[in-house]
Short mmCIF file of C-alpha atoms in Angstrom, two decimals:
data_model
loop_
_atom_site.label_atom_id
_atom_site.label_comp_id
_atom_site.label_asym_id
_atom_site.label_seq_id
_atom_site.Cartn_x
_atom_site.Cartn_y
_atom_site.Cartn_z
CA UNK A 1 110.01 136.30 111.25
CA UNK A 2 107.07 137.78 113.11
CA UNK A 3 105.22 138.16 109.81
CA UNK A 4 105.96 134.61 108.70
CA UNK A 5 104.89 133.05 111.99
CA UNK A 6 102.07 135.41 112.94
CA UNK A 7 99.43 132.73 112.36
CA UNK A 8 101.42 130.27 114.47
CA UNK A 9 101.46 132.66 117.41
CA UNK A 10 97.74 133.37 117.03
CA UNK A 11 96.99 129.64 116.99
CA UNK A 12 99.13 129.12 120.10
CA UNK A 13 97.27 131.94 121.86
CA UNK A 14 93.94 130.30 120.97
CA UNK A 15 95.14 126.95 122.32
CA UNK A 16 96.22 128.56 125.58
CA UNK A 17 92.81 130.25 125.91
CA UNK A 18 90.66 127.20 125.08
CA UNK A 19 90.05 126.08 128.71
CA UNK A 20 88.91 129.60 129.58
CA UNK A 21 86.48 129.43 126.64
CA UNK A 22 84.81 126.34 128.10
CA UNK A 23 86.45 123.65 125.96
CA UNK A 24 86.85 120.34 127.81
CA UNK A 25 90.64 119.94 128.36
CA UNK A 26 90.68 116.15 127.83
CA UNK A 27 88.94 116.51 124.46
CA UNK A 28 91.37 119.26 123.42
CA UNK A 29 94.33 117.11 124.48
CA UNK A 30 93.01 114.17 122.47
CA UNK A 31 92.75 116.39 119.39
CA UNK A 32 96.30 117.64 119.94
CA UNK A 33 97.66 114.10 120.25
CA UNK A 34 96.04 113.01 117.00
CA UNK A 35 97.06 116.25 115.30
CA UNK A 36 100.66 115.45 116.21
CA UNK A 37 100.14 111.90 114.93
CA UNK A 38 98.80 113.25 111.62
CA UNK A 39 101.75 115.66 111.33
CA UNK A 40 104.13 112.72 111.73
CA UNK A 41 102.47 110.91 108.82
CA UNK A 42 102.46 114.12 106.78
CA UNK A 43 106.25 114.17 106.92
CA UNK A 44 106.50 110.93 104.95
CA UNK A 45 103.27 111.12 102.94
CA UNK A 46 102.99 114.81 102.17
CA UNK A 47 106.67 115.72 101.85
CA UNK A 48 108.38 112.45 100.88
CA UNK A 49 105.64 110.62 98.99
CA UNK A 50 105.67 107.43 101.09
CA UNK A 51 102.25 105.96 101.87
CA UNK A 52 102.53 104.09 105.16
CA UNK A 53 99.78 101.87 106.51
CA UNK A 54 101.89 100.93 109.52
CA UNK A 55 101.91 104.14 111.54
CA UNK A 56 99.44 102.71 114.05
CA UNK A 57 102.19 100.31 115.16
CA UNK A 58 104.43 103.27 116.08
CA UNK A 59 101.60 105.14 117.78
CA UNK A 60 100.14 102.21 119.70
CA UNK A 61 103.45 100.45 120.40
CA UNK A 62 104.86 103.59 122.00
CA UNK A 63 101.62 104.01 123.94
CA UNK A 64 101.84 100.48 125.33
CA UNK A 65 105.50 100.76 126.24
CA UNK A 66 105.15 104.20 127.81
CA UNK A 67 102.11 103.04 129.79
CA UNK A 68 103.97 99.96 131.04
CA UNK A 69 106.91 102.10 132.18
CA UNK A 70 104.70 104.61 134.00
CA UNK A 71 102.30 102.10 135.57
CA UNK A 72 104.24 98.91 136.25
CA UNK A 73 107.72 100.37 136.73
CA UNK A 74 106.51 103.54 138.45
CA UNK A 75 108.77 105.84 136.44
CA UNK A 76 108.05 109.49 135.69
CA UNK A 77 106.04 110.71 132.67
CA UNK A 78 109.22 112.26 131.26
CA UNK A 79 110.89 108.85 131.05
CA UNK A 80 107.69 107.38 129.64
CA UNK A 81 107.52 110.00 126.88
CA UNK A 82 111.20 109.60 126.03
CA UNK A 83 110.71 105.82 125.93
CA UNK A 84 107.74 106.33 123.62
CA UNK A 85 109.85 108.37 121.21
CA UNK A 86 112.63 105.77 121.33
CA UNK A 87 110.13 102.95 120.76
CA UNK A 88 108.62 104.67 117.74
CA UNK A 89 112.06 105.40 116.29
CA UNK A 90 113.22 101.80 116.83
CA UNK A 91 110.10 100.38 115.17
CA UNK A 92 110.48 102.86 112.32
CA UNK A 93 114.08 101.80 111.79
CA UNK A 94 113.15 98.11 111.65
CA UNK A 95 110.15 98.69 109.36
CA UNK A 96 112.11 101.11 107.19
CA UNK A 97 115.14 98.89 106.69
CA UNK A 98 112.88 96.14 105.39
CA UNK A 99 110.49 98.25 103.32
CA UNK A 100 112.23 101.45 102.20
CA UNK A 101 113.51 100.01 98.90
CA UNK A 102 109.97 99.27 97.79
CA UNK A 103 107.80 101.80 96.02
CA UNK A 104 104.13 102.70 95.84
CA UNK A 105 101.60 100.09 96.86
CA UNK A 106 104.34 97.56 97.67
CA UNK A 107 105.76 99.85 100.36
CA UNK A 108 102.26 100.43 101.77
CA UNK A 109 101.47 96.71 101.89
CA UNK A 110 104.75 95.82 103.59
CA UNK A 111 104.19 98.40 106.32
CA UNK A 112 100.62 97.14 106.72
CA UNK A 113 101.83 93.55 107.06
CA UNK A 114 104.37 94.47 109.75
CA UNK A 115 101.79 96.53 111.61
CA UNK A 116 99.32 93.63 111.64
CA UNK A 117 102.01 91.29 112.93
CA UNK A 118 102.59 93.71 115.79
CA UNK A 119 98.83 93.91 116.38
CA UNK A 120 98.61 90.14 116.94
CA UNK A 121 101.67 90.35 119.20
CA UNK A 122 99.87 92.93 121.35
CA UNK A 123 96.79 90.72 121.38
CA UNK A 124 98.78 87.83 122.90
CA UNK A 125 101.44 89.60 125.02
CA UNK A 126 100.71 89.47 128.76
CA UNK A 127 101.82 93.02 129.63
CA UNK A 128 99.40 94.63 127.12
CA UNK A 129 96.28 93.26 128.79
CA UNK A 130 95.06 91.63 125.58
CA UNK A 131 91.55 92.67 124.59
CA UNK A 132 91.13 94.62 127.84
CA UNK A 133 94.09 96.84 127.07
CA UNK A 134 96.60 98.41 129.42
CA UNK A 135 94.45 100.26 131.96
CA UNK A 136 95.07 102.55 134.91
CA UNK A 137 98.15 104.44 133.75
CA UNK A 138 98.82 107.05 136.47
CA UNK A 139 99.64 110.71 135.96
CA UNK A 140 102.73 111.12 138.07
CA UNK A 141 104.53 114.41 138.67
CA UNK A 142 106.57 116.02 135.90
CA UNK A 143 109.29 118.47 136.96
CA UNK A 144 107.51 118.90 140.26
CA UNK A 145 104.13 119.57 138.61
CA UNK A 146 101.25 117.29 139.55
CA UNK A 147 99.52 116.14 136.37
CA UNK A 148 96.39 114.92 138.17
CA UNK A 149 94.58 118.14 137.24
CA UNK A 150 93.42 118.16 133.63
CA UNK A 151 94.24 121.84 133.24
CA UNK A 152 97.87 121.39 134.29
CA UNK A 153 98.33 118.43 131.96
CA UNK A 154 96.68 120.38 129.16
CA UNK A 155 99.28 123.12 129.21
CA UNK A 156 102.07 120.53 129.37
CA UNK A 157 100.62 118.81 126.29
CA UNK A 158 100.28 122.15 124.48
CA UNK A 159 103.94 122.94 125.18
CA UNK A 160 105.11 119.54 123.94
CA UNK A 161 102.95 119.58 120.81
CA UNK A 162 103.91 123.18 119.96
CA UNK A 163 107.62 122.44 120.34
CA UNK A 164 107.36 119.30 118.21
CA UNK A 165 105.34 121.11 115.55
CA UNK A 166 107.96 123.86 115.41
CA UNK A 167 110.66 121.20 115.08
CA UNK A 168 108.84 119.52 112.18
CA UNK A 169 108.33 122.88 110.49
CA UNK A 170 112.06 123.56 110.78
CA UNK A 171 112.86 120.12 109.33
CA UNK A 172 110.58 120.71 106.34
CA UNK A 173 112.10 124.15 105.67
CA UNK A 174 115.69 122.88 105.98
CA UNK A 175 117.88 121.61 103.11
CA UNK A 176 116.97 118.10 104.27
CA UNK A 177 113.29 118.90 103.78
CA UNK A 178 113.98 120.27 100.32
CA UNK A 179 115.70 117.03 99.38
CA UNK A 180 112.63 115.11 100.58
CA UNK A 181 110.41 117.29 98.38
CA UNK A 182 112.74 116.68 95.44
CA UNK A 183 112.50 112.92 96.03
CA UNK A 184 108.72 113.14 96.06
CA UNK A 185 108.57 115.19 92.86
CA UNK A 186 111.15 113.23 90.85
CA UNK A 187 113.10 110.47 92.57
CA UNK A 188 115.10 109.59 89.44
CA UNK A 189 116.33 113.16 89.10
CA UNK A 190 117.31 113.25 92.79
CA UNK A 191 119.35 110.08 92.26
CA UNK A 192 121.01 111.60 89.18
CA UNK A 193 122.04 114.61 91.30
CA UNK A 194 123.98 112.28 93.60
CA UNK A 195 121.61 112.03 96.56
CA UNK A 196 121.43 108.68 98.35
CA UNK A 197 117.66 108.57 98.17
CA UNK A 198 117.12 105.48 100.30
CA UNK A 199 119.05 107.00 103.23
CA UNK A 200 117.01 110.20 103.08
CA UNK A 201 113.75 108.26 102.96
CA UNK A 202 114.83 106.02 105.82
CA UNK A 203 115.79 108.99 107.99
CA UNK A 204 112.48 110.70 107.24
CA UNK A 205 110.60 107.49 108.05
CA UNK A 206 112.41 107.01 111.38
CA UNK A 207 111.83 110.66 112.31
CA UNK A 208 108.16 110.32 111.44
CA UNK A 209 107.88 107.14 113.52
CA UNK A 210 109.56 108.86 116.49
CA UNK A 211 107.01 111.71 116.39
CA UNK A 212 104.18 109.18 116.07
CA UNK A 213 105.60 107.42 119.13
CA UNK A 214 105.56 110.70 121.06
CA UNK A 215 101.92 111.20 120.08
CA UNK A 216 101.02 107.68 121.23
CA UNK A 217 102.82 108.09 124.56
CA UNK A 218 101.08 111.43 125.12
CA UNK A 219 97.70 109.87 124.36
CA UNK A 220 98.31 107.12 126.91
CA UNK A 221 99.33 109.70 129.52
CA UNK A 222 96.25 111.83 128.83
CA UNK A 223 93.60 109.08 128.71
CA UNK A 224 95.29 106.66 131.11
CA UNK A 225 95.07 103.59 128.87
CA UNK A 226 96.29 101.96 125.67
CA UNK A 227 94.11 99.50 123.76
CA UNK A 228 94.24 97.28 120.69
CA UNK A 229 92.50 99.96 118.66
CA UNK A 230 95.70 102.01 118.98
CA UNK A 231 97.63 99.41 116.94
CA UNK A 232 94.86 98.37 114.54
CA UNK A 233 95.19 99.06 110.82
CA UNK A 234 91.98 101.14 110.93
CA UNK A 235 93.82 103.77 112.97
CA UNK A 236 96.43 103.96 110.21
CA UNK A 237 93.58 104.53 107.78
CA UNK A 238 92.08 107.20 110.03
CA UNK A 239 95.32 109.17 110.25
CA UNK A 240 95.72 108.97 106.47
CA UNK A 241 92.18 110.32 106.18
CA UNK A 242 93.05 113.19 108.55
CA UNK A 243 96.07 114.10 106.45
CA UNK A 244 94.27 113.92 103.10
CA UNK A 245 91.16 115.79 104.24
CA UNK A 246 93.18 118.55 105.89
CA UNK A 247 95.71 118.79 103.07
CA UNK A 248 98.87 116.73 102.81
CA UNK A 249 102.08 118.61 102.20
CA UNK A 250 100.81 121.63 104.15
CA UNK A 251 101.86 122.69 107.64
CA UNK A 252 98.40 122.99 109.19
CA UNK A 253 96.44 120.57 107.01
CA UNK A 254 96.92 117.54 109.31
CA UNK A 255 95.90 119.67 112.31
CA UNK A 256 92.64 120.71 110.63
CA UNK A 257 91.98 117.14 109.50
CA UNK A 258 92.59 115.76 113.00
CA UNK A 259 90.27 118.36 114.52
CA UNK A 260 87.51 117.48 112.05
CA UNK A 261 87.77 113.68 112.29
CA UNK A 262 88.24 113.50 116.08
CA UNK A 263 85.38 115.96 116.60
CA UNK A 264 83.10 113.84 114.43
CA UNK A 265 84.09 110.62 116.17
CA UNK A 266 83.56 112.18 119.60
CA UNK A 267 80.67 114.59 119.11
CA UNK A 268 78.68 113.26 116.15
CA UNK A 269 76.03 111.79 118.47
CA UNK A 270 75.53 115.14 120.20
CA UNK A 271 75.36 116.89 116.81
CA UNK A 272 72.75 114.39 115.63
CA UNK A 273 70.61 114.90 118.76
CA UNK A 274 70.83 118.68 118.36
CA UNK A 275 69.77 118.43 114.70
CA UNK A 276 66.89 116.11 115.67
CA UNK A 277 65.61 118.65 118.19
CA UNK A 278 66.05 121.55 115.79
CA UNK A 279 64.45 119.96 112.73
CA UNK A 280 62.03 117.60 114.45
CA UNK A 281 63.24 114.65 112.35
CA UNK A 282 64.38 111.85 114.61
CA UNK A 283 66.48 110.26 111.90
CA UNK A 284 69.32 112.59 112.88
CA UNK A 285 69.39 110.97 116.33
CA UNK A 286 71.07 107.90 114.82
CA UNK A 287 74.07 109.81 113.47
CA UNK A 288 76.18 108.71 116.42
CA UNK A 289 76.18 105.14 115.07
CA UNK A 290 77.16 106.24 111.55
CA UNK A 291 80.58 107.76 112.18
CA UNK A 292 82.27 105.65 109.49
CA UNK A 293 79.60 106.56 106.93
CA UNK A 294 79.88 110.28 107.67
CA UNK A 295 83.70 110.33 107.59
CA UNK A 296 83.65 108.28 104.38
CA UNK A 297 81.25 110.78 102.85
CA UNK A 298 83.53 113.66 103.86
CA UNK A 299 86.47 111.86 102.25
CA UNK A 300 84.53 111.38 98.99
CA UNK A 301 83.54 115.06 98.97
CA UNK A 302 87.14 116.12 99.54
CA UNK A 303 88.34 113.89 96.71
CA UNK A 304 85.72 115.32 94.36
CA UNK A 305 85.74 118.97 95.43
CA UNK A 306 88.94 119.57 97.43
CA UNK A 307 91.67 117.60 95.70
CA UNK A 308 94.39 119.36 97.70
CA UNK A 309 92.54 119.07 101.01
CA UNK A 310 90.85 121.87 102.90
CA UNK A 311 93.99 123.83 103.76
CA UNK A 312 95.60 123.04 100.40
CA UNK A 313 92.62 124.47 98.50
CA UNK A 314 92.62 127.56 100.73
CA UNK A 315 96.32 128.19 100.08
CA UNK A 316 95.85 127.65 96.35
CA UNK A 317 92.98 130.16 96.32
CA UNK A 318 95.11 132.68 98.19
CA UNK A 319 97.96 132.25 95.72
CA UNK A 320 95.65 132.74 92.74
CA UNK A 321 94.09 135.82 94.36
CA UNK A 322 97.53 137.30 95.05
CA UNK A 323 98.62 136.60 91.46
CA UNK A 324 95.52 138.33 90.09
CA UNK A 325 96.06 141.37 92.28
CA UNK A 326 99.72 141.54 91.26
CA UNK A 327 98.83 141.25 87.58
CA UNK A 328 96.16 143.93 87.92
CA UNK A 329 98.58 146.24 89.74
CA UNK A 330 101.23 145.76 87.07
CA UNK A 331 98.64 146.43 84.38
CA UNK A 332 97.61 149.68 86.01
CA UNK A 333 101.24 150.79 86.42
CA UNK A 334 102.04 149.95 82.79
CA UNK A 335 99.07 152.02 81.55
CA UNK A 336 100.15 154.94 83.76
CA UNK A 337 103.72 154.65 82.52
CA UNK A 338 102.55 154.50 78.92
#
């Protein structure tokens, strides 16, 4: 087990050491929240083959509801996070019951339609704050720990994200996860083997929505607000981009994709200014206003050069390298034996 999860432990150690390395805790927490959001989509897209354009509704809806509970009702962050998970699961159940029998683009369009209906509800509902959003969500104490300090909240977020990631990894490696992979590869064959495919897909969709709800509630707790951009269809597109760029169907692909996309959206202006100073060409100074163009270009490059995503291509290269070494070793042994 230590050998199988050695990289996981190393990654956890790096996350724990990030504040000491000078990384801004709020930025790191934002990346972790979106990494968890991307992992939730990866469960249905990468392992089940369901393309959902409605995941922003689970993320943002849970964020709104958790923020309302923590700010207006004065309840603890623990209750807010649990409510966020329950909200995401409830939305996923409703969306799934109505859309799960559809396939391909029809499933994607139905989830998009429901998500946009929820977006307009959030635009008009009084408790969401409309275009201003739900502002001023406090960081109350959690198990006696004051979350006002960014460093304390950071380690709480790391613990929650790590535990949820381990849970998702266990789900994927379980017999349930193998059935989901079988459904993705050949749904007709899974049906012929006696599996009730729609129930498996619905359960995976609800589980994915619950994890997305947890990510949205965490994001509201970290940043202290929830806005309409959290429920907009463009966020669903962004999380799909994170999953595809990182490598769908891989454990760490969504994490890498979230790190890349969130870093670009947050730091592209600083990168452009640094390049302008280094090269002397002031055209780089306008990169901060071209986030969509840059991320779109990265997506095109990944489609052309990295069809499996960054992590997927790396794993494929490792497998080919291992196969070559094994074949070479067997060839040497056969010549010695001969």
